[in-house]
Amino acid sequence: MDCIFCKIVSRQIPSEIVFEDEKIIAFRDISPAAPVHILIIPKQHISSALEINSSNSSIVSYIIEAAARIAREEGIAEDGFRIVNNCGKDGGQTVNHLHFHLLGGRNLTWPPG
Ligand code: AMP
């Protein structure tokens, strides 16, 4: 499968990894939209949030728990941060491997563009 995030998991593509365990990996976004911009992904290939079902949904809460831990480690927990999942064309998804953006370190505007 030609998936860049699977290639990050298998180290075929380099990345700046900030956390990894048997289920997930977190690495810095190559084109950061905020001072802290980290992507957190399941190691298992799941194309998007549309593929979440009762047999794999536990990975989502696992990722959110990791995001909160990483936010504390990155020093953005106190001021606040945003966890974003883009899904599909209109959602702005450009990589078809489920990922959550952890963004912080500046005041993030709302609504998004
Ligand atoms: P999305 O638009 O929600 O699908 O997010 C995909 C994100 O992946 C974008 O923010 C890209 O900057 C980021 N990205 C793409 N390729 C890489 C890479 N090789 N290493 C780190 N981040 C990447």
Tab-separated table of N, CA and C and ligand atoms in Angstrom:
chain	number	residue	atom	x	y	z
A	1	MET	N	0.844	-1.204	0.000
A	1	MET	CA	0.000	0.000	0.000
A	1	MET	C	0.880	1.255	0.000
A	2	ASP	N	0.499	2.208	-0.836
A	2	ASP	CA	1.316	3.413	-0.972
A	2	ASP	C	0.777	4.513	-0.056
A	3	CYS	N	1.092	4.376	1.237
A	3	CYS	CA	0.569	5.332	2.219
A	3	CYS	C	1.748	5.965	2.937
A	4	ILE	N	1.859	7.298	2.877
A	4	ILE	CA	3.050	7.930	3.472
A	4	ILE	C	3.094	7.748	4.986
A	5	PHE	N	1.941	7.698	5.631
A	5	PHE	CA	1.984	7.531	7.086
A	5	PHE	C	2.353	6.088	7.467
A	6	CYS	N	1.924	5.104	6.657
A	6	CYS	CA	2.412	3.735	6.897
A	6	CYS	C	3.929	3.691	6.715
A	7	LYS	N	4.443	4.478	5.762
A	7	LYS	CA	5.894	4.504	5.546
A	7	LYS	C	6.623	5.198	6.696
A	8	ILE	N	5.953	6.158	7.351
A	8	ILE	CA	6.537	6.755	8.561
A	8	ILE	C	6.578	5.711	9.671
A	9	VAL	N	5.490	4.939	9.810
A	9	VAL	CA	5.451	3.877	10.829
A	9	VAL	C	6.586	2.883	10.609
A	10	SER	N	6.831	2.508	9.342
A	10	SER	CA	7.855	1.492	9.041
A	10	SER	C	9.248	2.087	8.838
A	11	ARG	N	9.368	3.399	9.063
A	11	ARG	CA	10.656	4.117	8.956
A	11	ARG	C	11.189	4.192	7.521
A	12	GLN	N	10.326	3.958	6.531
A	12	GLN	CA	10.764	4.157	5.138
A	12	GLN	C	10.862	5.640	4.820
A	13	ILE	N	10.104	6.459	5.564
A	13	ILE	CA	10.176	7.929	5.452
A	13	ILE	C	10.561	8.450	6.830
A	14	PRO	N	11.547	9.362	6.901
A	14	PRO	CA	11.946	9.873	8.214
A	14	PRO	C	10.907	10.858	8.767
A	15	SER	N	10.848	10.948	10.080
A	15	SER	CA	9.978	11.937	10.711
A	15	SER	C	10.525	12.213	12.097
A	16	GLU	N	10.051	13.325	12.662
A	16	GLU	CA	10.498	13.663	14.018
A	16	GLU	C	9.470	13.109	15.004
A	17	ILE	N	9.757	11.929	15.483
A	17	ILE	CA	8.812	11.209	16.344
A	17	ILE	C	8.914	11.740	17.771
A	18	VAL	N	7.750	12.048	18.357
A	18	VAL	CA	7.743	12.524	19.745
A	18	VAL	C	7.208	11.464	20.706
A	19	PHE	N	6.464	10.482	20.172
A	19	PHE	CA	5.969	9.404	21.027
A	19	PHE	C	5.662	8.196	20.153
A	20	GLU	N	5.907	7.023	20.704
A	20	GLU	CA	5.568	5.799	19.985
A	20	GLU	C	5.346	4.685	20.994
A	21	ASP	N	4.328	3.866	20.745
A	21	ASP	CA	4.182	2.616	21.492
A	21	ASP	C	3.685	1.554	20.515
A	22	GLU	N	3.136	0.470	21.003
A	22	GLU	CA	2.766	-0.621	20.090
A	22	GLU	C	1.553	-0.279	19.222
A	23	LYS	N	0.762	0.720	19.631
A	23	LYS	CA	-0.482	1.020	18.914
A	23	LYS	C	-0.432	2.280	18.061
A	24	ILE	N	0.310	3.274	18.523
A	24	ILE	CA	0.248	4.594	17.873
A	24	ILE	C	1.643	5.192	17.726
A	25	ILE	N	1.696	6.210	16.876
A	25	ILE	CA	2.939	6.973	16.739
A	25	ILE	C	2.549	8.447	16.578
A	26	ALA	N	3.352	9.325	17.176
A	26	ALA	CA	3.113	10.766	17.100
A	26	ALA	C	4.381	11.431	16.576
A	27	PHE	N	4.207	12.301	15.594
A	27	PHE	CA	5.386	12.951	14.979
A	27	PHE	C	5.017	14.374	14.584
A	28	ARG	N	6.051	15.207	14.441
A	28	ARG	CA	5.799	16.616	14.122
A	28	ARG	C	5.368	16.754	12.658
A	29	ASP	N	4.347	17.627	12.453
A	29	ASP	CA	3.873	17.885	11.095
A	29	ASP	C	4.987	18.571	10.302
A	30	ILE	N	5.164	18.128	9.050
A	30	ILE	CA	6.232	18.661	8.209
A	30	ILE	C	5.968	20.118	7.810
A	31	SER	N	4.732	20.538	7.895
A	31	SER	CA	4.350	21.901	7.515
A	31	SER	C	3.496	22.506	8.636
A	32	PRO	N	4.154	22.891	9.741
A	32	PRO	CA	3.393	23.227	10.950
A	32	PRO	C	2.496	24.458	10.778
A	33	ALA	N	1.269	24.343	11.282
A	33	ALA	CA	0.304	25.441	11.246
A	33	ALA	C	0.248	26.186	12.576
A	34	ALA	N	1.052	25.752	13.521
A	34	ALA	CA	1.104	26.382	14.848
A	34	ALA	C	2.469	26.028	15.447
A	35	PRO	N	2.880	26.764	16.498
A	35	PRO	CA	4.195	26.461	17.103
A	35	PRO	C	4.329	24.992	17.510
A	36	VAL	N	3.258	24.405	18.017
A	36	VAL	CA	3.239	22.957	18.261
A	36	VAL	C	2.229	22.354	17.289
A	37	HIS	N	2.672	21.456	16.427
A	37	HIS	CA	1.772	20.793	15.478
A	37	HIS	C	2.262	19.356	15.320
A	38	ILE	N	1.555	18.480	15.983
A	38	ILE	CA	1.946	17.070	16.035
A	38	ILE	C	0.800	16.232	15.466
A	39	LEU	N	1.141	15.221	14.706
A	39	LEU	CA	0.148	14.286	14.176
A	39	LEU	C	0.215	13.001	14.984
A	40	ILE	N	-0.937	12.506	15.372
A	40	ILE	CA	-1.002	11.265	16.138
A	40	ILE	C	-1.827	10.277	15.316
A	41	ILE	N	-1.233	9.122	15.051
A	41	ILE	CA	-1.880	8.170	14.132
A	41	ILE	C	-1.852	6.759	14.723
A	42	PRO	N	-2.842	5.936	14.340
A	42	PRO	CA	-2.737	4.511	14.677
A	42	PRO	C	-1.691	3.866	13.772
A	43	LYS	N	-0.968	2.893	14.279
A	43	LYS	CA	-0.014	2.179	13.418
A	43	LYS	C	-0.759	1.350	12.377
A	44	GLN	N	-1.905	0.833	12.775
A	44	GLN	CA	-2.741	0.077	11.834
A	44	GLN	C	-3.315	1.051	10.808
A	45	HIS	N	-3.324	0.654	9.541
A	45	HIS	CA	-3.879	1.540	8.519
A	45	HIS	C	-5.399	1.583	8.614
A	46	ILE	N	-5.914	2.760	8.972
A	46	ILE	CA	-7.356	3.040	8.945
A	46	ILE	C	-7.473	4.282	8.078
A	47	SER	N	-8.282	4.239	7.024
A	47	SER	CA	-8.250	5.315	6.025
A	47	SER	C	-8.739	6.656	6.558
A	48	SER	N	-9.794	6.639	7.352
A	48	SER	CA	-10.359	7.904	7.832
A	48	SER	C	-11.312	7.608	8.971
A	49	ALA	N	-11.880	8.674	9.527
A	49	ALA	CA	-12.864	8.522	10.606
A	49	ALA	C	-14.076	7.722	10.140
A	50	LEU	N	-14.313	7.703	8.840
A	50	LEU	CA	-15.445	6.927	8.314
A	50	LEU	C	-15.258	5.429	8.510
A	51	GLU	N	-14.015	5.013	8.710
A	51	GLU	CA	-13.721	3.584	8.883
A	51	GLU	C	-13.747	3.165	10.351
A	52	ILE	N	-14.099	4.102	11.237
A	52	ILE	CA	-14.163	3.750	12.663
A	52	ILE	C	-15.465	2.997	12.941
A	53	ASN	N	-15.329	1.871	13.620
A	53	ASN	CA	-16.508	1.066	13.963
A	53	ASN	C	-16.294	0.463	15.357
A	54	SER	N	-17.250	-0.348	15.796
A	54	SER	CA	-17.179	-0.845	17.181
A	54	SER	C	-15.965	-1.731	17.428
A	55	SER	N	-15.370	-2.289	16.367
A	55	SER	CA	-14.212	-3.163	16.602
A	55	SER	C	-12.895	-2.391	16.676
A	56	ASN	N	-12.856	-1.155	16.182
A	56	ASN	CA	-11.572	-0.421	16.229
A	56	ASN	C	-11.681	0.940	16.923
A	57	SER	N	-12.849	1.291	17.450
A	57	SER	CA	-13.045	2.651	17.975
A	57	SER	C	-12.220	2.938	19.224
A	58	SER	N	-11.748	1.909	19.914
A	58	SER	CA	-10.963	2.171	21.130
A	58	SER	C	-9.672	2.921	20.816
A	59	ILE	N	-9.219	2.843	19.563
A	59	ILE	CA	-7.984	3.551	19.200
A	59	ILE	C	-8.182	5.066	19.284
A	60	VAL	N	-9.414	5.515	19.100
A	60	VAL	CA	-9.675	6.971	19.126
A	60	VAL	C	-9.475	7.516	20.542
A	61	SER	N	-10.059	6.858	21.534
A	61	SER	CA	-9.863	7.340	22.909
A	61	SER	C	-8.406	7.176	23.325
A	62	TYR	N	-7.763	6.144	22.827
A	62	TYR	CA	-6.344	5.925	23.130
A	62	TYR	C	-5.510	7.103	22.593
A	63	ILE	N	-5.856	7.549	21.389
A	63	ILE	CA	-5.134	8.673	20.778
A	63	ILE	C	-5.417	9.971	21.541
A	64	ILE	N	-6.655	10.176	21.965
A	64	ILE	CA	-6.977	11.411	22.704
A	64	ILE	C	-6.218	11.433	24.036
A	65	GLU	N	-6.160	10.288	24.705
A	65	GLU	CA	-5.372	10.219	25.951
A	65	GLU	C	-3.919	10.581	25.680
A	66	ALA	N	-3.366	10.042	24.595
A	66	ALA	CA	-1.970	10.340	24.249
A	66	ALA	C	-1.816	11.820	23.928
A	67	ALA	N	-2.798	12.386	23.227
A	67	ALA	CA	-2.728	13.810	22.866
A	67	ALA	C	-2.650	14.677	24.123
A	68	ALA	N	-3.437	14.348	25.127
A	68	ALA	CA	-3.417	15.126	26.377
A	68	ALA	C	-2.052	15.013	27.060
A	69	ARG	N	-1.494	13.820	27.049
A	69	ARG	CA	-0.157	13.631	27.643
A	69	ARG	C	0.890	14.420	26.889
A	70	ILE	N	0.839	14.344	25.559
A	70	ILE	CA	1.821	15.059	24.736
A	70	ILE	C	1.647	16.566	24.916
A	71	ALA	N	0.407	17.025	25.010
A	71	ALA	CA	0.155	18.462	25.217
A	71	ALA	C	0.832	18.935	26.502
A	72	ARG	N	0.734	18.138	27.550
A	72	ARG	CA	1.415	18.513	28.801
A	72	ARG	C	2.923	18.552	28.594
A	73	GLU	N	3.453	17.533	27.929
A	73	GLU	CA	4.909	17.466	27.706
A	73	GLU	C	5.396	18.628	26.844
A	74	GLU	N	4.558	19.068	25.894
A	74	GLU	CA	4.944	20.158	24.982
A	74	GLU	C	4.705	21.537	25.598
A	75	GLY	N	4.109	21.563	26.797
A	75	GLY	CA	3.908	22.830	27.505
A	75	GLY	C	2.739	23.654	26.995
A	76	ILE	N	1.759	23.001	26.344
A	76	ILE	CA	0.611	23.753	25.819
A	76	ILE	C	-0.689	23.406	26.548
A	77	ALA	N	-0.593	22.553	27.558
A	77	ALA	CA	-1.826	22.081	28.224
A	77	ALA	C	-2.525	23.213	28.968
A	78	GLU	N	-1.742	24.049	29.625
A	78	GLU	CA	-2.342	25.079	30.473
A	78	GLU	C	-3.077	26.131	29.651
A	79	ASP	N	-2.452	26.593	28.575
A	79	ASP	CA	-3.075	27.647	27.762
A	79	ASP	C	-4.139	27.098	26.819
A	80	GLY	N	-4.073	25.831	26.516
A	80	GLY	CA	-5.083	25.205	25.669
A	80	GLY	C	-4.549	24.810	24.313
A	81	PHE	N	-5.289	23.949	23.671
A	81	PHE	CA	-4.828	23.390	22.388
A	81	PHE	C	-6.044	22.895	21.627
A	82	ARG	N	-5.816	22.398	20.433
A	82	ARG	CA	-6.909	21.872	19.612
A	82	ARG	C	-6.509	20.505	19.068
A	83	ILE	N	-7.459	19.583	19.074
A	83	ILE	CA	-7.283	18.275	18.441
A	83	ILE	C	-8.232	18.243	17.248
A	84	VAL	N	-7.685	18.005	16.068
A	84	VAL	CA	-8.466	18.105	14.825
A	84	VAL	C	-8.345	16.805	14.040
A	85	ASN	N	-9.476	16.365	13.518
A	85	ASN	CA	-9.463	15.288	12.525
A	85	ASN	C	-10.171	15.791	11.277
A	86	ASN	N	-9.468	15.823	10.177
A	86	ASN	CA	-10.071	16.181	8.897
A	86	ASN	C	-10.498	14.896	8.200
A	87	CYS	N	-11.707	14.903	7.658
A	87	CYS	CA	-12.230	13.686	7.015
A	87	CYS	C	-12.761	14.018	5.632
A	88	GLY	N	-12.177	13.369	4.635
A	88	GLY	CA	-12.689	13.520	3.267
A	88	GLY	C	-12.310	14.836	2.618
A	89	LYS	N	-12.742	15.000	1.391
A	89	LYS	CA	-12.348	16.148	0.555
A	89	LYS	C	-12.753	17.481	1.190
A	90	ASP	N	-14.009	17.628	1.512
A	90	ASP	CA	-14.458	18.906	2.066
A	90	ASP	C	-13.926	19.125	3.482
A	91	GLY	N	-13.586	18.044	4.166
A	91	GLY	CA	-12.993	18.173	5.492
A	91	GLY	C	-11.533	18.559	5.450
A	92	GLY	N	-10.940	18.513	4.259
A	92	GLY	CA	-9.540	18.916	4.125
A	92	GLY	C	-8.549	17.791	4.341
A	93	GLN	N	-9.017	16.539	4.276
A	93	GLN	CA	-8.097	15.413	4.481
A	93	GLN	C	-7.236	15.225	3.236
A	94	THR	N	-5.923	15.251	3.429
A	94	THR	CA	-5.000	15.076	2.298
A	94	THR	C	-4.207	13.771	2.385
A	95	VAL	N	-4.175	13.164	3.555
A	95	VAL	CA	-3.488	11.878	3.717
A	95	VAL	C	-4.526	10.864	4.204
A	96	ASN	N	-4.704	9.793	3.427
A	96	ASN	CA	-5.773	8.838	3.728
A	96	ASN	C	-5.324	7.749	4.699
A	97	HIS	N	-4.844	8.216	5.846
A	97	HIS	CA	-4.523	7.348	6.986
A	97	HIS	C	-4.979	8.154	8.196
A	98	LEU	N	-5.903	7.603	8.955
A	98	LEU	CA	-6.497	8.340	10.083
A	98	LEU	C	-5.423	9.049	10.906
A	99	HIS	N	-5.617	10.335	11.144
A	99	HIS	CA	-4.669	11.083	11.966
A	99	HIS	C	-5.382	12.208	12.686
A	100	PHE	N	-4.854	12.545	13.833
A	100	PHE	CA	-5.370	13.647	14.636
A	100	PHE	C	-4.263	14.676	14.768
A	101	HIS	N	-4.595	15.921	14.428
A	101	HIS	CA	-3.658	17.026	14.585
A	101	HIS	C	-3.762	17.520	16.034
A	102	LEU	N	-2.615	17.686	16.681
A	102	LEU	CA	-2.552	18.357	17.984
A	102	LEU	C	-1.884	19.701	17.734
A	103	LEU	N	-2.654	20.771	17.930
A	103	LEU	CA	-2.188	22.120	17.596
A	103	LEU	C	-2.211	22.998	18.841
A	104	GLY	N	-1.163	23.790	19.025
A	104	GLY	CA	-1.146	24.709	20.154
A	104	GLY	C	0.049	25.631	20.090
A	105	GLY	N	0.153	26.470	21.128
A	105	GLY	CA	1.277	27.403	21.187
A	105	GLY	C	0.935	28.777	20.655
A	106	ARG	N	-0.300	28.951	20.205
A	106	ARG	CA	-0.791	30.279	19.825
A	106	ARG	C	-2.303	30.257	19.988
A	107	ASN	N	-2.907	31.457	19.945
A	107	ASN	CA	-4.357	31.525	20.017
A	107	ASN	C	-4.947	31.075	18.690
A	108	LEU	N	-5.699	29.994	18.701
A	108	LEU	CA	-6.251	29.424	17.467
A	108	LEU	C	-7.629	30.021	17.211
A	109	THR	N	-7.824	30.508	16.027
A	109	THR	CA	-9.095	31.176	15.730
A	109	THR	C	-10.206	30.161	15.461
A	110	TRP	N	-11.433	30.638	15.566
A	110	TRP	CA	-12.596	29.810	15.296
A	110	TRP	C	-13.669	30.693	14.675
A	111	PRO	N	-14.408	30.313	13.670
A	111	PRO	CA	-14.370	29.009	13.033
A	111	PRO	C	-13.175	28.832	12.117
A	112	PRO	N	-12.794	27.581	11.824
A	112	PRO	CA	-11.682	27.344	10.901
A	112	PRO	C	-12.094	27.737	9.484
A	113	GLY	N	-11.127	27.899	8.615
A	113	GLY	CA	-11.407	28.345	7.255
A	113	GLY	C	-12.187	27.339	6.441
B	1	AMP	P1	-4.693	16.416	6.574
B	1	AMP	O1	-4.693	17.573	5.620
B	1	AMP	O2	-5.641	16.554	7.714
B	1	AMP	O3	-4.846	15.100	5.838
B	1	AMP	O4	-3.269	16.414	7.245
B	1	AMP	C1	-2.142	15.829	6.671
B	1	AMP	C2	-0.957	16.467	7.318
B	1	AMP	O5	0.168	15.650	7.072
B	1	AMP	C3	-0.623	17.863	6.791
B	1	AMP	O6	-0.678	18.807	7.847
B	1	AMP	C4	0.788	17.698	6.236
B	1	AMP	O7	1.590	18.828	6.456
B	1	AMP	C5	1.285	16.481	6.994
B	1	AMP	N1	2.329	15.700	6.351
B	1	AMP	C6	2.363	15.244	5.068
B	1	AMP	N2	3.471	14.532	4.840
B	1	AMP	C7	4.173	14.529	6.001
B	1	AMP	C8	5.410	13.959	6.417
B	1	AMP	N3	6.181	13.234	5.577
B	1	AMP	N4	5.827	14.167	7.685
B	1	AMP	C9	5.072	14.891	8.542
B	1	AMP	N5	3.882	15.441	8.210
B	1	AMP	C10	3.438	15.272	6.968
